[in-house]
mmCIF file of C-alpha atoms in Angstrom:
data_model
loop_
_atom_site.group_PDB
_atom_site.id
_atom_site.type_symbol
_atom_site.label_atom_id
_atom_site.label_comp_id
_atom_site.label_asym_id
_atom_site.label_seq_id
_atom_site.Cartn_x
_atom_site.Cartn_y
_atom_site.Cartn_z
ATOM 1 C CA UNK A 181 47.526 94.521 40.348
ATOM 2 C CA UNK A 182 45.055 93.531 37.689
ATOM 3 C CA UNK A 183 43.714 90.779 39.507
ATOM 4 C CA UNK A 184 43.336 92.907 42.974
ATOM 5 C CA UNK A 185 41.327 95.506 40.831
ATOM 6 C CA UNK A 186 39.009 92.628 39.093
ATOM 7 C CA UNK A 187 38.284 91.492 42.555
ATOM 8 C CA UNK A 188 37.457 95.163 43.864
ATOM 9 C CA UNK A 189 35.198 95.644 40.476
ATOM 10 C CA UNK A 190 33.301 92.009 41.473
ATOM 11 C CA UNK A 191 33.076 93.302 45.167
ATOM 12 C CA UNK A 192 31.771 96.678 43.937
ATOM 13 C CA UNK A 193 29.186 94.639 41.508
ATOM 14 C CA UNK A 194 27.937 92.700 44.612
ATOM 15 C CA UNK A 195 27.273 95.444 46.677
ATOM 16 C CA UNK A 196 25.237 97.791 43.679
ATOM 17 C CA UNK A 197 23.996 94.112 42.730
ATOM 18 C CA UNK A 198 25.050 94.708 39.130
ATOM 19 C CA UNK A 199 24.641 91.159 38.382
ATOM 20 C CA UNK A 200 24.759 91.149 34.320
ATOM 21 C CA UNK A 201 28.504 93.138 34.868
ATOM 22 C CA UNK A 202 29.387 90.822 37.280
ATOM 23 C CA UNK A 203 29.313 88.435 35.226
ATOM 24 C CA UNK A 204 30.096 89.553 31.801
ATOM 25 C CA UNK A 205 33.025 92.046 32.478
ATOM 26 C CA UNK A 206 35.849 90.446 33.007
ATOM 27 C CA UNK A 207 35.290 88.157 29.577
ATOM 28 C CA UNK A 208 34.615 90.935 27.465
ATOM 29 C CA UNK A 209 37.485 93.243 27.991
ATOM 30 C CA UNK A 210 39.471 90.577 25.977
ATOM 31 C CA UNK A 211 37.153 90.812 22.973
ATOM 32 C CA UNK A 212 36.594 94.789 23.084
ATOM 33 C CA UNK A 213 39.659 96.897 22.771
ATOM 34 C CA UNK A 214 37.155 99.884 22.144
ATOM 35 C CA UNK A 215 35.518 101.512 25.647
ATOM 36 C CA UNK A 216 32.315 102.634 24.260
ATOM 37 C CA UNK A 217 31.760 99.010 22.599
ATOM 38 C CA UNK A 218 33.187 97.545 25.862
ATOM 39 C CA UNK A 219 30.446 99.934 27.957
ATOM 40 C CA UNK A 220 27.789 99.608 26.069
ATOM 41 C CA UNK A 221 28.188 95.497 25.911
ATOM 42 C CA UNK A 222 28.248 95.566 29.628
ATOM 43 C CA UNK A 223 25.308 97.791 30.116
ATOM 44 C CA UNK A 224 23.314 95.941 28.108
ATOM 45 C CA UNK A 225 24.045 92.459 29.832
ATOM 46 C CA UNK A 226 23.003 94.544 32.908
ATOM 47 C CA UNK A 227 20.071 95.763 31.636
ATOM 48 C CA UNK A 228 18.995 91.744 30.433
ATOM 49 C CA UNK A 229 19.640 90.876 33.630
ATOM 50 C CA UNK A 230 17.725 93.260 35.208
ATOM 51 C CA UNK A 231 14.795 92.381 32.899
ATOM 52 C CA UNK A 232 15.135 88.639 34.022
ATOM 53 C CA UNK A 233 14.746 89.553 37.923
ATOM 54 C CA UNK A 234 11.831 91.881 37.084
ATOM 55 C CA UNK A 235 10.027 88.862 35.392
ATOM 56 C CA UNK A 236 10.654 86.760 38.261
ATOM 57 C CA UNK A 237 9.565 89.446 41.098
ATOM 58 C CA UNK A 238 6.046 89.554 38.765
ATOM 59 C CA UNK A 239 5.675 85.399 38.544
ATOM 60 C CA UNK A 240 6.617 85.257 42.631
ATOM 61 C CA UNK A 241 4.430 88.125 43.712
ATOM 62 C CA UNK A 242 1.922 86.555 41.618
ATOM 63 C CA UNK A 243 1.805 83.769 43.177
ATOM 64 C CA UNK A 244 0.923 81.115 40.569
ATOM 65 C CA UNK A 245 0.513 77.520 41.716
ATOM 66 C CA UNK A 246 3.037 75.744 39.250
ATOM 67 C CA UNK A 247 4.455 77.358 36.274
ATOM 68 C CA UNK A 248 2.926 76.035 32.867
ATOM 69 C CA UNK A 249 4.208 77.789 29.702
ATOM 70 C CA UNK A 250 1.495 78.079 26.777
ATOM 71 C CA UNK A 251 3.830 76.284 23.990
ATOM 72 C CA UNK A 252 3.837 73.430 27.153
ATOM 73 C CA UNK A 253 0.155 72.587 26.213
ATOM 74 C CA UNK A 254 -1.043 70.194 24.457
ATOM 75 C CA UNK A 255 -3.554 72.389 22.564
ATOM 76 C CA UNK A 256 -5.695 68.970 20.725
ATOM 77 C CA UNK A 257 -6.154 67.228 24.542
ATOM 78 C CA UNK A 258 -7.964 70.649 25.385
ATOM 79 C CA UNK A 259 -12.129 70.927 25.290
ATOM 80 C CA UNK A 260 -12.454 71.997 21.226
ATOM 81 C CA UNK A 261 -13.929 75.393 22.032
ATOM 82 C CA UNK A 262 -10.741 76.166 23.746
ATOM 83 C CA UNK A 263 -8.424 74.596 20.835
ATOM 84 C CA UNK A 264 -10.332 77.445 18.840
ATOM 85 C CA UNK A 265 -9.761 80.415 21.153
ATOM 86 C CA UNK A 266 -6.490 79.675 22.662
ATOM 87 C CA UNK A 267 -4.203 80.990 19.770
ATOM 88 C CA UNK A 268 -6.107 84.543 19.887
ATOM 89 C CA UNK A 269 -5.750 83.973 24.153
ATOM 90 C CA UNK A 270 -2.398 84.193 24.091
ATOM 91 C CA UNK A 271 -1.847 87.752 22.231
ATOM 92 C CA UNK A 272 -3.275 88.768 25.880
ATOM 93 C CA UNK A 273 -4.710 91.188 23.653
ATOM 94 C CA UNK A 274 -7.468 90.593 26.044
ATOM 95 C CA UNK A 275 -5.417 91.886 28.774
ATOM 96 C CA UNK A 276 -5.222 95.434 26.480
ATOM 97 C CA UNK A 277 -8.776 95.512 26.173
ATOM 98 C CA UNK A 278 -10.067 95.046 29.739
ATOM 99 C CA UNK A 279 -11.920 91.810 28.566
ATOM 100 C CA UNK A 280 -12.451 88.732 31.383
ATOM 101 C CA UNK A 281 -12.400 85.686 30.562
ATOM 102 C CA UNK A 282 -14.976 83.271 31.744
ATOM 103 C CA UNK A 283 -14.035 79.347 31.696
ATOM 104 C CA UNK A 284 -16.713 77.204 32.723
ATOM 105 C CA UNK A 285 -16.815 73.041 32.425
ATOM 106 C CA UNK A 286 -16.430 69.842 34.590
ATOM 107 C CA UNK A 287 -13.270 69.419 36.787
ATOM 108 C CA UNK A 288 -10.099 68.143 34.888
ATOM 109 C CA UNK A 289 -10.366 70.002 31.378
ATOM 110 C CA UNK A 290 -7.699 71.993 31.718
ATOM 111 C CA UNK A 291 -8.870 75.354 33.013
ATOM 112 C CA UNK A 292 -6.356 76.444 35.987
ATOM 113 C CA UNK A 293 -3.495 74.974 33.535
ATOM 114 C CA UNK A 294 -4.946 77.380 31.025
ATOM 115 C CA UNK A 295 -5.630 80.418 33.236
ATOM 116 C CA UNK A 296 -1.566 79.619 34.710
ATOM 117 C CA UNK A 297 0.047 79.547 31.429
ATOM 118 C CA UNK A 298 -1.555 83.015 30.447
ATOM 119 C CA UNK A 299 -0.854 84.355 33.748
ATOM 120 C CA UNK A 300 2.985 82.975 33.228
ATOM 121 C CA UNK A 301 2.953 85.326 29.732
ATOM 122 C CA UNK A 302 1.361 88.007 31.230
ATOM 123 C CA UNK A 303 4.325 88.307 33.944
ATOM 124 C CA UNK A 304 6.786 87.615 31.217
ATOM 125 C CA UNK A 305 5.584 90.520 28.880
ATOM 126 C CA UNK A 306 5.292 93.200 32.006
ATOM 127 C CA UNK A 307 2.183 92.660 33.461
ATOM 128 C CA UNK A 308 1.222 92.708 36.960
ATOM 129 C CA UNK A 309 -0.776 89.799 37.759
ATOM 130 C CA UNK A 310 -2.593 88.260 40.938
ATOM 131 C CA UNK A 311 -3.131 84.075 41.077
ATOM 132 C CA UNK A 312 -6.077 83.475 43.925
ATOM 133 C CA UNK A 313 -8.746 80.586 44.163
ATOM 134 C CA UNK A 314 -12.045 82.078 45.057
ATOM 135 C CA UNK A 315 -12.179 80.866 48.167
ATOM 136 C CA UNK A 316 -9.298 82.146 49.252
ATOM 137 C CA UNK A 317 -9.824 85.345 47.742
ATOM 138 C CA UNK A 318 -13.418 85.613 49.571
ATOM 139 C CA UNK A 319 -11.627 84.767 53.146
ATOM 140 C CA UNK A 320 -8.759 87.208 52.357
ATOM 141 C CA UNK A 321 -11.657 90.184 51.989
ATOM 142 C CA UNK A 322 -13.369 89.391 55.105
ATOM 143 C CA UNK A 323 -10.751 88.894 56.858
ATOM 144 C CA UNK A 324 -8.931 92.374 55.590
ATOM 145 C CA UNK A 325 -12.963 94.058 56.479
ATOM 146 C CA UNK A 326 -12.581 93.054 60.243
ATOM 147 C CA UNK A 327 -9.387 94.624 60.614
ATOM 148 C CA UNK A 328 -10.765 97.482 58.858
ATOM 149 C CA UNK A 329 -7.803 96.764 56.294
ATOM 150 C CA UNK A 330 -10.039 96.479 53.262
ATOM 151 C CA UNK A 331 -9.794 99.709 51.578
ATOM 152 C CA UNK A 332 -6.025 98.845 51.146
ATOM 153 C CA UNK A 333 -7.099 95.305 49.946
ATOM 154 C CA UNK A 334 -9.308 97.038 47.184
ATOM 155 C CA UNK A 335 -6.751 99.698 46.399
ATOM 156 C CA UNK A 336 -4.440 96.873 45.236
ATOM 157 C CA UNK A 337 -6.251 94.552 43.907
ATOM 158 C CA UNK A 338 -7.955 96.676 41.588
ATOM 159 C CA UNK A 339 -4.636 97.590 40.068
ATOM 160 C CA UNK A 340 -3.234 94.451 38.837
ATOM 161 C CA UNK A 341 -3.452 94.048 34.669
ATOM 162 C CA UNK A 342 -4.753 90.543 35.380
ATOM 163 C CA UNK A 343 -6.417 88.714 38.277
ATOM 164 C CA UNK A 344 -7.184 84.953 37.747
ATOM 165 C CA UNK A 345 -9.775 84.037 40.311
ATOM 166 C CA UNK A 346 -9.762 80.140 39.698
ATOM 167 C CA UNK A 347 -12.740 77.749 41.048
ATOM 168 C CA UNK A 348 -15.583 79.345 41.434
ATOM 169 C CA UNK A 349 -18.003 76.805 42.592
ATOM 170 C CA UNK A 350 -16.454 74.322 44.756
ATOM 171 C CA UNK A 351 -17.588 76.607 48.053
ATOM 172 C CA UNK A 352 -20.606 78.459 48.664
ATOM 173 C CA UNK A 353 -20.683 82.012 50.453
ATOM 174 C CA UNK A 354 -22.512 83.843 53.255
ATOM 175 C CA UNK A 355 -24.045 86.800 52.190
ATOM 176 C CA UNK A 356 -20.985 89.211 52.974
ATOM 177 C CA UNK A 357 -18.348 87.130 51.246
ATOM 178 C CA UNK A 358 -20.500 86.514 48.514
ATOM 179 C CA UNK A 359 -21.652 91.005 48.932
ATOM 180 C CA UNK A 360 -17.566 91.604 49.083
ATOM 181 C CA UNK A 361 -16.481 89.540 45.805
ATOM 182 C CA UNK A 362 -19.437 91.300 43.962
ATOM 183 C CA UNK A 363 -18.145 94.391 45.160
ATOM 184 C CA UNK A 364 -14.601 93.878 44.520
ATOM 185 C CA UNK A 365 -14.843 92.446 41.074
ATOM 186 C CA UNK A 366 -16.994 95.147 39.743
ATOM 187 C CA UNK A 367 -14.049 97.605 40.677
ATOM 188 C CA UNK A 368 -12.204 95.648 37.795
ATOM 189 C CA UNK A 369 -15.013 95.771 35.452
ATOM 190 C CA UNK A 370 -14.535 97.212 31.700
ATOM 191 C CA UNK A 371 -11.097 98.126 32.869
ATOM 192 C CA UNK A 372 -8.780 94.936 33.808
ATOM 193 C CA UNK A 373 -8.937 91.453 32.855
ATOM 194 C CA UNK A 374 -10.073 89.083 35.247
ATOM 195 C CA UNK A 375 -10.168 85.382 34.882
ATOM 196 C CA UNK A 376 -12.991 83.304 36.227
ATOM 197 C CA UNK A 377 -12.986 79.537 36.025
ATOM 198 C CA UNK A 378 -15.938 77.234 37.457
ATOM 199 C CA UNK A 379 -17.230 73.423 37.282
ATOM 200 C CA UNK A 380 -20.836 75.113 37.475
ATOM 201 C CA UNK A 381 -22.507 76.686 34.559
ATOM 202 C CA UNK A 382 -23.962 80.136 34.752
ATOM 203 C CA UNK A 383 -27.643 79.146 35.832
ATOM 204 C CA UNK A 384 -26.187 77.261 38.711
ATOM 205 C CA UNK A 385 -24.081 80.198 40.021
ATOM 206 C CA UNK A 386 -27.050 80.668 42.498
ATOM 207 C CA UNK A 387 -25.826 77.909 44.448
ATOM 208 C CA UNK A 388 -22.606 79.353 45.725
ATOM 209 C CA UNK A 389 -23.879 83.168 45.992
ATOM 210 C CA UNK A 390 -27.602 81.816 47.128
ATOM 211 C CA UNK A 391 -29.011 85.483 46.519
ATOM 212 C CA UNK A 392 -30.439 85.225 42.821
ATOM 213 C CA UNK A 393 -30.379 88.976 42.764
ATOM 214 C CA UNK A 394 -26.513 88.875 43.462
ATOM 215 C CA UNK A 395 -25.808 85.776 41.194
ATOM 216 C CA UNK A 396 -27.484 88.046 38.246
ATOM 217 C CA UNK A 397 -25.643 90.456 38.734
ATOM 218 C CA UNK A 398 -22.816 88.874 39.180
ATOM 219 C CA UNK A 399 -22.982 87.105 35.864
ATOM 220 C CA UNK A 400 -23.924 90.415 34.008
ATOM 221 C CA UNK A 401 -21.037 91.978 34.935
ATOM 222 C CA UNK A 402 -18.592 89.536 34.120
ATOM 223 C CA UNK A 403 -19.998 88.476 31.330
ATOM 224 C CA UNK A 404 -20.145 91.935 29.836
ATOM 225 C CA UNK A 405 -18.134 91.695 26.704
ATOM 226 C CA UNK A 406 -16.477 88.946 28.157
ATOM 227 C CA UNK A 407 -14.495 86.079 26.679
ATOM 228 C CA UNK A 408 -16.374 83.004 27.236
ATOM 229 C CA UNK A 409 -15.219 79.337 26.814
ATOM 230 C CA UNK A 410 -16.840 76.170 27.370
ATOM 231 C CA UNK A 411 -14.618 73.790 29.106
ATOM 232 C CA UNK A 412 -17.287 70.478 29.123
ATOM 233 C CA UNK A 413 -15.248 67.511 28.072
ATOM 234 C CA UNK A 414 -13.094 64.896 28.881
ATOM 235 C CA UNK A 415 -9.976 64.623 31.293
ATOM 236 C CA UNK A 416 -6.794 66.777 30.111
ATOM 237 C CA UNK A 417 -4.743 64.595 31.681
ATOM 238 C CA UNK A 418 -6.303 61.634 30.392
ATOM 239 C CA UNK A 419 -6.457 62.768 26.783
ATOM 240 C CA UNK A 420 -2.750 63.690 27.258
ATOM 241 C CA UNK A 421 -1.799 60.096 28.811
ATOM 242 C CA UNK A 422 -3.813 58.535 25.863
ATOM 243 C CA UNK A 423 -2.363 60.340 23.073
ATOM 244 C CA UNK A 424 1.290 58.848 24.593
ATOM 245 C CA UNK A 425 0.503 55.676 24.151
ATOM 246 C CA UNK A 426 -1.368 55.890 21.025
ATOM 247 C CA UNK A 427 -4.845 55.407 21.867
ATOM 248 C CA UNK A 428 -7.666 57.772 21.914
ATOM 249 C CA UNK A 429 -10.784 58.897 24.298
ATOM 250 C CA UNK A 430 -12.979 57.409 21.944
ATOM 251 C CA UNK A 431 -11.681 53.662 21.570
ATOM 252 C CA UNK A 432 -11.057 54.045 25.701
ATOM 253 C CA UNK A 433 -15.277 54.613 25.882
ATOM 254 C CA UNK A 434 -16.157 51.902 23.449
#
């Protein structure tokens, strides 16, 4: 009889996908001869496991590239402005504030592995987050303003806590795309964190918006009590690679 009920309590757990009773019940009624202790136990397991599939709908929806976690990083292989400003990153205190972040340097200093791992911890501490490459982000608006779809596009995207919008620079625009991502990253402005990174420093903007009057303005509203970090150094993965085997960037230069 017992056993025909514990299979009629997993079968009722399956279909009200009570995952954290499923799998916690049938253990604890022979450590808990008290029902309160033995409900509460169980609704708490259900409860951590609901938690758990929240943070994994946030990191899947999104839509990071890799997952990186912040104590992953080796914090001394990273450009030295950003060995100074990473500790204080990763409060996402920033996130509270509204602030953006603006990460600009040559290619391979660590600055989507950055922008990843903070996304990671904003998902993991309730945050609703949005991973896009510039490019991509640029086609997705004019594609969603042909089918007359962008208002929708706008709606959402000006909702998440934190959007990284990762390299800026490698493509240049036509005056809409480069007239929608204005537009569409001003919504966020002073209220939610955005992320920029870029292999182009700020003067140099102009060549992937080509409008100087958009690039200024661009870079004054960004910048506006942003976070800024210069990323100019040598090779993460190099550094990283190196400082296995020993041997540093210096004595590989020499």
């Amino acid at each position: 009889m017992k056993i025909k009920l514990n299979e009629e309590i997993k079968e009722y757990c399956k279909i009200l996908k009570l995952k954290g009773i499923n799998a916690h019940f049938e253990c604890l009624m022979a450590e808990s001869n008290d029902y309160e202790e033995y409900l509460h136990k169980l609704l708490t397991y259900e409860i951590e496991e609901k938690d758990k599939r929240a943070i994994e709908c946030r990191i899947r929806n999104a839509r990071l590239p890799y997952r990186k976690y912040i104590e992953d990083i080796e914090i001394d292989c990273l450009p030295v402005d950003m060995q100074k400003k990473l500790p204080e990153l990763a409060t996402l205190d920033f996130i509270e504030k509204g602030k953006n972040i603006i990460m600009t340097g040559n290619p391979g200093t660590g600055k989507t592995m950055v922008s990843v791992a903070l996304a990671l911890k904003a998902c993991m501490n309730g945050y609703k987050v949005l991973f896009t490459t510039v490019p991509l982000l640029v086609t997705t608006l004019k594609e969603s303003n042909s089918a007359k779809t962008l208002r929708y596009f706008e709606n959402r995207f000006e909702k998440y806590d934190l959007v990284v919008a990762d390299e800026l620079g490698y493509t240049s625009f036509d005056h809409e795309g480069a007239d929608l991502l204005f537009n569409n990253l001003s919504l966020r402005a002073a209220r939610k964190s955005t992320i920029i990174t870029s292999n182009l420093s700020f003067e140099r903007w102009v060549e992937v918006f080509g409008d100087p009057t958009v690039t200024s303005a661009m870079v004054d509203r960004l910048t506006y009590k942003a976070i800024l970090v210069d990323m100019e150094g040598d090779s993460y993965r190099l550094r990283e690679t190196l400082r296995e085997n020993g041997e540093s960037i210096n004595a590989l230069k020499s």
